[in-house]
Amino acid sequence: MRKLVIAISMLALAASAAFADPILDRQALMKERGKIVGGLSKVVKGEEPYDAAAVLTALQALQANAEKVDVDALFPAGSDTGDTTAAPKIWEDMAGFKAANDKFIADVKAAAAAAPADVDTLKTQFDTIASNCGTCHQTYRVKKG
């Protein structure tokens, strides 16, 4: 009986994953990412006070967000049309897109592991992270008009 329950649970999980909407899923992840990066940006700009614990929590949240991005699942063939700002370049240069995503993950992990002790250290790390965002947006995102 236990094996049957496990088998049914696995089928249900697989079925729910199959019906997920990759466009909505990636938009939700990017909105979450934008909020986290926006909060860190306020600290870097001096609009919010530097709090080492809060910064580390934000960097860890950003790392968790980055690690949720499964490029193959979120950018499957055919998900380039509809309500999306994902540029066709993603599907034309999937290897480059994956490399950009991997670089972002690595840089966020490094920043979280380093646990910046002051705002100047955070600024350096944030500049690297923000550069990744900018590069990806310029290359793999359609500008909103």
Coordinates of N, CA, C and O in Angstrom, one line a residue:
M1 N 0.8 -1.2 0.0 CA 0.0 0.0 0.0 C 0.9 1.3 0.0 O 0.6 2.2 -0.7
R2 N 1.9 1.2 0.8 CA 2.8 2.4 0.9 C 3.4 2.7 -0.5 O 3.5 3.9 -0.9
K3 N 3.8 1.6 -1.2 CA 4.4 1.8 -2.5 C 3.4 2.4 -3.5 O 3.8 3.3 -4.3
L4 N 2.2 2.1 -3.4 CA 1.1 2.6 -4.2 C 0.9 4.1 -4.0 O 0.8 4.9 -4.9
V5 N 0.9 4.5 -2.7 CA 0.7 5.9 -2.3 C 1.9 6.7 -2.9 O 1.7 7.8 -3.4
I6 N 3.1 6.2 -2.7 CA 4.3 6.9 -3.2 C 4.2 7.0 -4.8 O 4.5 8.1 -5.3
A7 N 3.8 5.9 -5.4 CA 3.7 6.0 -6.9 C 2.7 7.0 -7.4 O 2.9 7.8 -8.3
I8 N 1.5 7.0 -6.7 CA 0.5 8.0 -7.0 C 1.0 9.4 -6.8 O 0.7 10.3 -7.6
S9 N 1.6 9.6 -5.7 CA 2.2 10.9 -5.3 C 3.2 11.4 -6.4 O 3.2 12.6 -6.8
M10 N 4.0 10.5 -6.8 CA 5.0 10.8 -7.9 C 4.3 11.2 -9.2 O 4.7 12.1 -9.9
L11 N 3.3 10.4 -9.5 CA 2.6 10.7 -10.8 C 1.8 12.1 -10.7 O 1.8 12.9 -11.6
A12 N 1.3 12.3 -9.5 CA 0.6 13.6 -9.3 C 1.6 14.8 -9.4 O 1.3 15.8 -10.1
L13 N 2.8 14.6 -8.9 CA 3.8 15.6 -8.9 C 4.2 15.8 -10.4 O 4.3 17.0 -10.8
A14 N 4.5 14.8 -11.1 CA 4.9 14.9 -12.5 C 3.8 15.5 -13.3 O 4.1 16.4 -14.2
A15 N 2.5 15.2 -13.1 CA 1.4 15.8 -13.8 C 1.3 17.3 -13.5 O 1.1 18.1 -14.5
S16 N 1.5 17.7 -12.3 CA 1.4 19.1 -12.0 C 2.5 19.9 -12.6 O 2.3 21.0 -13.0
A17 N 3.7 19.3 -12.6 CA 4.8 19.9 -13.3 C 4.6 20.1 -14.8 O 5.0 21.1 -15.4
A18 N 4.0 19.1 -15.4 CA 3.7 19.1 -16.8 C 2.7 20.2 -17.2 O 2.8 20.8 -18.3
F19 N 1.9 20.6 -16.3 CA 0.9 21.6 -16.5 C 1.3 23.0 -16.1 O 0.6 24.0 -16.3
A20 N 2.5 23.1 -15.5 CA 3.0 24.4 -15.1 C 3.2 25.3 -16.3 O 3.5 24.8 -17.4
D21 N 3.0 26.6 -16.1 CA 3.2 27.5 -17.2 C 4.6 28.1 -17.1 O 4.8 28.9 -16.2
P22 N 5.5 27.8 -18.0 CA 6.9 28.2 -17.9 C 7.0 29.8 -17.9 O 7.8 30.3 -17.3
I23 N 6.1 30.4 -18.7 CA 6.2 31.9 -18.8 C 5.8 32.5 -17.4 O 6.5 33.3 -16.9
L24 N 4.7 32.0 -16.8 CA 4.3 32.6 -15.5 C 5.3 32.2 -14.5 O 5.6 33.0 -13.6
D25 N 5.9 31.0 -14.5 CA 6.8 30.6 -13.5 C 8.1 31.4 -13.6 O 8.6 31.9 -12.6
R26 N 8.6 31.7 -14.8 CA 9.8 32.5 -14.9 C 9.6 33.9 -14.5 O 10.4 34.6 -13.9
Q27 N 8.4 34.4 -14.9 CA 8.1 35.8 -14.5 C 8.0 36.0 -13.0 O 8.5 37.0 -12.4
A28 N 7.4 35.0 -12.3 CA 7.4 35.0 -10.8 C 8.8 35.0 -10.2 O 9.0 35.8 -9.3
L29 N 9.6 34.2 -10.8 CA 11.0 34.1 -10.2 C 11.7 35.4 -10.5 O 12.5 35.9 -9.6
M30 N 11.5 36.0 -11.7 CA 12.2 37.3 -12.0 C 11.7 38.4 -11.2 O 12.4 39.3 -10.8
K31 N 10.4 38.4 -10.9 CA 9.8 39.5 -10.0 C 10.4 39.4 -8.6 O 10.7 40.4 -8.0
E32 N 10.5 38.2 -8.1 CA 11.1 37.9 -6.8 C 12.5 38.4 -6.8 O 13.0 39.1 -5.9
R33 N 13.3 38.1 -7.9 CA 14.7 38.5 -8.0 C 14.8 40.0 -8.0 O 15.6 40.6 -7.4
G34 N 13.9 40.6 -8.8 CA 13.9 42.1 -8.8 C 13.7 42.7 -7.5 O 14.4 43.7 -7.2
K35 N 12.8 42.2 -6.7 CA 12.6 42.8 -5.3 C 13.8 42.6 -4.5 O 14.2 43.6 -3.7
I36 N 14.4 41.5 -4.5 CA 15.6 41.3 -3.7 C 16.8 42.2 -4.1 O 17.4 42.9 -3.3
V37 N 17.0 42.2 -5.4 CA 18.1 43.1 -6.0 C 17.7 44.6 -5.7 O 18.6 45.4 -5.3
G38 N 16.5 44.9 -5.8 CA 16.1 46.3 -5.5 C 16.3 46.7 -4.0 O 16.8 47.8 -3.8
G39 N 16.1 45.8 -3.1 CA 16.4 46.0 -1.7 C 17.9 46.2 -1.5 O 18.3 47.1 -0.7
L40 N 18.7 45.3 -2.1 CA 20.1 45.5 -2.0 C 20.6 46.8 -2.6 O 21.5 47.4 -2.1
S41 N 20.0 47.2 -3.7 CA 20.4 48.4 -4.4 C 20.2 49.6 -3.4 O 21.0 50.5 -3.4
K42 N 19.1 49.6 -2.7 CA 18.8 50.7 -1.7 C 19.9 50.8 -0.7 O 20.3 51.9 -0.3
V43 N 20.4 49.7 -0.2 CA 21.5 49.7 0.7 C 22.8 50.2 0.1 O 23.5 51.1 0.7
V44 N 23.1 49.8 -1.1 CA 24.3 50.2 -1.8 C 24.2 51.7 -2.1 O 25.3 52.4 -2.0
K45 N 23.1 52.2 -2.4 CA 22.9 53.7 -2.7 C 22.8 54.5 -1.4 O 22.8 55.7 -1.5
G46 N 22.8 53.9 -0.3 CA 22.7 54.6 1.0 C 21.3 55.0 1.3 O 21.1 55.8 2.3
E47 N 20.3 54.5 0.6 CA 18.9 54.9 0.9 C 18.4 54.1 2.1 O 17.4 54.5 2.7
E48 N 19.0 53.0 2.4 CA 18.7 52.1 3.5 C 20.0 51.9 4.3 O 21.0 51.8 3.7
P49 N 19.9 51.8 5.6 CA 21.1 51.6 6.4 C 21.7 50.2 6.1 O 20.9 49.3 5.8
Y50 N 23.0 50.1 6.3 CA 23.6 48.8 6.1 C 23.4 48.0 7.4 O 23.7 48.4 8.5
D51 N 22.9 46.8 7.2 CA 22.7 45.8 8.3 C 23.2 44.5 7.8 O 22.6 43.9 6.9
A52 N 24.3 44.1 8.4 CA 25.0 42.9 7.9 C 24.1 41.6 7.8 O 24.1 40.9 6.9
A53 N 23.3 41.5 8.9 CA 22.4 40.3 8.9 C 21.4 40.3 7.8 O 21.1 39.3 7.2
A54 N 20.8 41.5 7.6 CA 19.8 41.7 6.6 C 20.4 41.5 5.2 O 19.7 40.9 4.3
V55 N 21.6 42.0 5.0 CA 22.2 41.9 3.7 C 22.5 40.4 3.4 O 22.3 39.9 2.3
L56 N 23.0 39.7 4.4 CA 23.3 38.3 4.2 C 22.0 37.5 3.9 O 22.0 36.7 3.0
T57 N 21.0 37.8 4.6 CA 19.7 37.2 4.4 C 19.2 37.5 3.0 O 18.7 36.6 2.3
A58 N 19.4 38.7 2.5 CA 19.0 39.0 1.1 C 19.8 38.3 0.1 O 19.3 37.8 -0.9
L59 N 21.1 38.2 0.3 CA 22.0 37.5 -0.6 C 21.7 36.0 -0.6 O 21.7 35.4 -1.7
Q60 N 21.3 35.5 0.5 CA 20.9 34.0 0.6 C 19.6 33.8 -0.1 O 19.4 32.8 -0.8
A61 N 18.7 34.8 0.0 CA 17.4 34.7 -0.7 C 17.7 34.8 -2.2 O 17.0 34.1 -3.0
L62 N 18.6 35.7 -2.6 CA 18.9 35.8 -4.0 C 19.6 34.5 -4.6 O 19.3 34.1 -5.7
Q63 N 20.4 33.9 -3.8 CA 21.0 32.6 -4.2 C 19.9 31.6 -4.3 O 19.9 30.8 -5.3
A64 N 19.0 31.5 -3.4 CA 17.9 30.5 -3.5 C 17.1 30.7 -4.7 O 16.7 29.8 -5.4
N65 N 16.8 32.0 -5.0 CA 16.1 32.3 -6.2 C 16.8 31.9 -7.5 O 16.3 31.3 -8.4
A66 N 18.1 32.2 -7.5 CA 18.9 31.9 -8.7 C 19.0 30.4 -8.9 O 19.0 29.9 -10.0
E67 N 19.1 29.6 -7.8 CA 19.2 28.2 -7.9 C 17.9 27.5 -8.4 O 17.9 26.4 -8.8
K68 N 16.8 28.3 -8.3 CA 15.5 27.7 -8.7 C 15.3 27.8 -10.2 O 14.4 27.1 -10.8
V69 N 16.2 28.6 -10.9 CA 16.0 28.7 -12.3 C 16.6 27.5 -13.1 O 17.8 27.3 -13.1
D70 N 15.7 26.7 -13.6 CA 16.0 25.6 -14.4 C 15.7 26.0 -15.8 O 14.6 26.1 -16.3
V71 N 16.8 26.4 -16.5 CA 16.6 27.0 -17.9 C 15.8 26.1 -18.8 O 14.9 26.5 -19.5
D72 N 16.1 24.8 -18.8 CA 15.4 23.9 -19.7 C 13.9 23.8 -19.4 O 13.1 23.8 -20.3
A73 N 13.5 23.9 -18.1 CA 12.1 23.8 -17.7 C 11.4 25.2 -17.9 O 10.2 25.2 -18.3
L74 N 12.1 26.3 -17.7 CA 11.5 27.6 -17.7 C 11.5 28.2 -19.1 O 10.8 29.1 -19.4
F75 N 12.4 27.7 -20.0 CA 12.5 28.3 -21.3 C 12.4 27.2 -22.4 O 13.3 27.1 -23.3
P76 N 11.4 26.3 -22.3 CA 11.3 25.3 -23.3 C 10.9 25.8 -24.7 O 10.4 27.0 -24.8
A77 N 11.2 25.1 -25.7 CA 10.8 25.5 -27.0 C 9.3 25.8 -27.0 O 8.5 25.1 -26.4
G78 N 8.9 26.8 -27.7 CA 7.5 27.2 -27.8 C 7.1 28.2 -26.7 O 6.0 28.8 -26.8
S79 N 8.0 28.5 -25.8 CA 7.6 29.5 -24.7 C 8.1 30.9 -25.0 O 8.3 31.7 -24.1
D80 N 8.4 31.1 -26.3 CA 8.9 32.4 -26.7 C 7.9 33.3 -27.2 O 8.1 34.4 -27.7
T81 N 6.6 32.9 -27.2 CA 5.5 33.7 -27.7 C 4.5 33.9 -26.5 O 4.5 33.1 -25.6
G82 N 3.7 34.9 -26.7 CA 2.7 35.2 -25.6 C 3.2 36.3 -24.8 O 3.9 37.2 -25.2
D83 N 2.7 36.4 -23.6 CA 3.0 37.5 -22.6 C 4.4 37.3 -22.0 O 4.5 36.9 -20.9
T84 N 5.4 37.6 -22.8 CA 6.8 37.4 -22.4 C 7.7 38.5 -22.9 O 7.5 39.0 -24.0
T85 N 8.7 38.8 -22.2 CA 9.7 39.7 -22.7 C 11.0 39.0 -22.9 O 12.1 39.6 -23.1
A86 N 11.0 37.6 -22.9 CA 12.1 36.8 -23.3 C 12.4 37.0 -24.7 O 11.5 36.8 -25.6
A87 N 13.6 37.4 -25.1 CA 14.0 37.6 -26.4 C 14.2 36.3 -27.2 O 14.7 35.3 -26.6
P88 N 14.0 36.3 -28.5 CA 14.3 35.1 -29.3 C 15.7 34.7 -29.2 O 16.0 33.5 -29.4
K89 N 16.6 35.6 -28.9 CA 18.0 35.3 -28.7 C 18.3 34.1 -27.7 O 19.2 33.4 -27.9
I90 N 17.4 34.0 -26.7 CA 17.5 32.9 -25.8 C 17.5 31.5 -26.5 O 18.4 30.7 -26.3
W91 N 16.6 31.3 -27.4 CA 16.4 30.0 -28.1 C 17.5 29.9 -29.2 O 17.8 28.8 -29.6
E92 N 17.9 31.1 -29.7 CA 19.0 31.0 -30.8 C 20.3 30.7 -30.2 O 21.2 30.2 -30.9
D93 N 20.5 31.1 -29.0 CA 21.8 31.0 -28.3 C 21.6 30.4 -26.9 O 22.0 31.0 -25.9
M94 N 21.0 29.2 -26.8 CA 20.7 28.6 -25.5 C 22.0 28.4 -24.7 O 22.0 28.6 -23.5
A95 N 23.1 28.0 -25.3 CA 24.3 27.8 -24.6 C 24.8 29.1 -24.0 O 25.3 29.1 -22.8
G96 N 24.8 30.2 -24.7 CA 25.2 31.5 -24.1 C 24.3 31.9 -23.0 O 24.7 32.4 -22.0
F97 N 23.0 31.7 -23.2 CA 22.0 32.0 -22.1 C 22.3 31.2 -20.9 O 22.3 31.7 -19.8
K98 N 22.5 29.9 -21.0 CA 22.8 29.1 -19.9 C 24.1 29.5 -19.2 O 24.2 29.5 -18.0
A99 N 25.1 29.9 -20.0 CA 26.4 30.3 -19.4 C 26.2 31.6 -18.6 O 26.7 31.8 -17.5
A100 N 25.3 32.5 -19.1 CA 25.0 33.8 -18.4 C 24.3 33.5 -17.1 O 24.6 34.1 -16.1
N101 N 23.4 32.5 -17.1 CA 22.7 32.1 -15.9 C 23.7 31.5 -14.9 O 23.6 31.8 -13.7
D102 N 24.5 30.6 -15.4 CA 25.5 30.0 -14.5 C 26.5 31.0 -13.9 O 26.8 30.9 -12.7
K103 N 26.9 32.0 -14.6 CA 27.7 33.1 -14.1 C 27.0 33.8 -13.0 O 27.6 34.1 -12.0
F104 N 25.7 34.2 -13.2 CA 25.0 34.9 -12.2 C 24.9 34.0 -10.9 O 25.2 34.5 -9.8
I105 N 24.6 32.7 -11.1 CA 24.5 31.9 -9.9 C 25.8 31.9 -9.2 O 25.9 32.0 -7.9
A106 N 26.9 31.7 -9.9 CA 28.2 31.6 -9.3 C 28.6 32.9 -8.5 O 29.1 32.9 -7.4
D107 N 28.3 34.1 -9.1 CA 28.6 35.3 -8.5 C 27.7 35.6 -7.3 O 28.2 36.1 -6.3
V108 N 26.5 35.2 -7.3 CA 25.6 35.3 -6.2 C 26.0 34.4 -5.0 O 26.1 34.8 -3.9
K109 N 26.4 33.2 -5.4 CA 26.9 32.3 -4.4 C 28.2 32.8 -3.7 O 28.3 32.7 -2.5
A110 N 29.1 33.4 -4.5 CA 30.3 33.9 -3.9 C 30.0 35.1 -3.0 O 30.6 35.2 -1.9
A111 N 29.0 35.9 -3.4 CA 28.7 37.1 -2.5 C 28.1 36.6 -1.2 O 28.4 37.1 -0.2
A112 N 27.2 35.6 -1.3 CA 26.5 35.1 -0.1 C 27.6 34.4 0.8 O 27.6 34.6 2.0
A113 N 28.5 33.7 0.2 CA 29.5 33.0 1.0 C 30.5 34.0 1.7 O 30.9 33.7 2.8
A114 N 30.7 35.1 1.0 CA 31.6 36.1 1.6 C 31.0 36.9 2.7 O 31.7 37.5 3.5
A115 N 29.7 36.9 2.8 CA 29.0 37.7 3.8 C 29.6 39.0 4.0 O 30.3 39.3 5.0
P116 N 29.3 40.0 3.1 CA 30.0 41.3 3.2 C 29.8 41.9 4.6 O 28.7 42.1 5.1
A117 N 31.0 42.4 5.1 CA 31.0 42.9 6.4 C 30.7 44.4 6.5 O 30.4 45.0 7.5
D118 N 30.8 45.1 5.3 CA 30.5 46.5 5.2 C 29.9 46.9 3.9 O 29.9 46.0 3.0
V119 N 29.4 48.1 3.8 CA 28.7 48.5 2.6 C 29.7 48.6 1.4 O 29.3 48.3 0.3
D120 N 31.0 48.9 1.6 CA 31.9 49.0 0.5 C 32.1 47.6 -0.1 O 32.2 47.5 -1.3
T121 N 32.2 46.6 0.7 CA 32.4 45.2 0.2 C 31.1 44.8 -0.6 O 31.2 44.2 -1.6
L122 N 30.0 45.2 0.0 CA 28.7 44.9 -0.7 C 28.6 45.5 -2.0 O 28.2 44.9 -3.0
K123 N 29.1 46.8 -2.1 CA 29.0 47.5 -3.4 C 29.8 46.8 -4.5 O 29.3 46.7 -5.6
T124 N 31.0 46.3 -4.1 CA 31.8 45.6 -5.1 C 31.1 44.3 -5.6 O 31.0 44.1 -6.8
Q125 N 30.5 43.6 -4.6 CA 29.8 42.4 -5.0 C 28.5 42.7 -5.8 O 28.2 42.0 -6.7
F126 N 27.8 43.7 -5.3 CA 26.6 44.1 -6.0 C 26.8 44.6 -7.4 O 26.1 44.3 -8.3
D127 N 27.9 45.3 -7.6 CA 28.3 45.7 -9.0 C 28.4 44.5 -9.9 O 28.0 44.6 -11.1
T128 N 29.1 43.5 -9.4 CA 29.2 42.2 -10.2 C 27.9 41.6 -10.5 O 27.6 41.2 -11.7
I129 N 27.0 41.5 -9.5 CA 25.7 40.9 -9.7 C 24.9 41.7 -10.6 O 24.3 41.2 -11.6
A130 N 24.9 43.0 -10.4 CA 24.1 43.9 -11.3 C 24.6 43.9 -12.7 O 23.8 44.0 -13.7
S131 N 25.9 43.8 -12.9 CA 26.5 43.7 -14.3 C 25.9 42.4 -15.0 O 25.6 42.5 -16.2
N132 N 25.8 41.3 -14.2 CA 25.2 40.1 -14.8 C 23.8 40.4 -15.2 O 23.3 40.0 -16.3
C133 N 23.0 41.0 -14.4 CA 21.6 41.4 -14.7 C 21.5 42.2 -16.0 O 20.8 41.9 -16.9
G134 N 22.4 43.2 -16.0 CA 22.4 44.1 -17.2 C 22.8 43.4 -18.5 O 22.1 43.6 -19.5
T135 N 23.8 42.6 -18.4 CA 24.2 41.9 -19.6 C 23.1 41.0 -20.1 O 22.8 40.9 -21.3
C136 N 22.5 40.3 -19.2 CA 21.4 39.3 -19.6 C 20.2 40.1 -20.2 O 19.6 39.7 -21.2
H137 N 19.8 41.2 -19.5 CA 18.7 42.0 -20.0 C 19.0 42.6 -21.4 O 18.1 42.6 -22.2
Q138 N 20.2 43.0 -21.6 CA 20.5 43.6 -22.9 C 20.5 42.6 -24.0 O 20.1 42.9 -25.1
T139 N 20.9 41.4 -23.7 CA 21.1 40.4 -24.7 C 19.8 39.5 -24.9 O 19.5 39.1 -26.0
Y140 N 19.2 39.1 -23.8 CA 18.2 38.1 -23.8 C 16.8 38.6 -23.4 O 15.9 37.8 -23.1
R141 N 16.6 39.9 -23.3 CA 15.3 40.4 -22.9 C 14.8 41.4 -23.9 O 15.6 42.3 -24.3
V142 N 13.5 41.4 -24.3 CA 13.0 42.4 -25.1 C 12.6 43.6 -24.2 O 11.9 43.4 -23.2
K143 N 13.0 44.8 -24.7 CA 12.7 46.0 -23.9 C 11.2 46.2 -23.9 O 10.6 46.1 -25.0
K144 N 10.7 46.6 -22.7 CA 9.2 46.9 -22.7 C 9.0 48.3 -23.3 O 9.8 49.2 -23.1
G145 N 8.0 48.4 -24.1 CA 7.8 49.6 -24.9 C 6.7 50.4 -24.4 O 6.0 51.0 -24.1

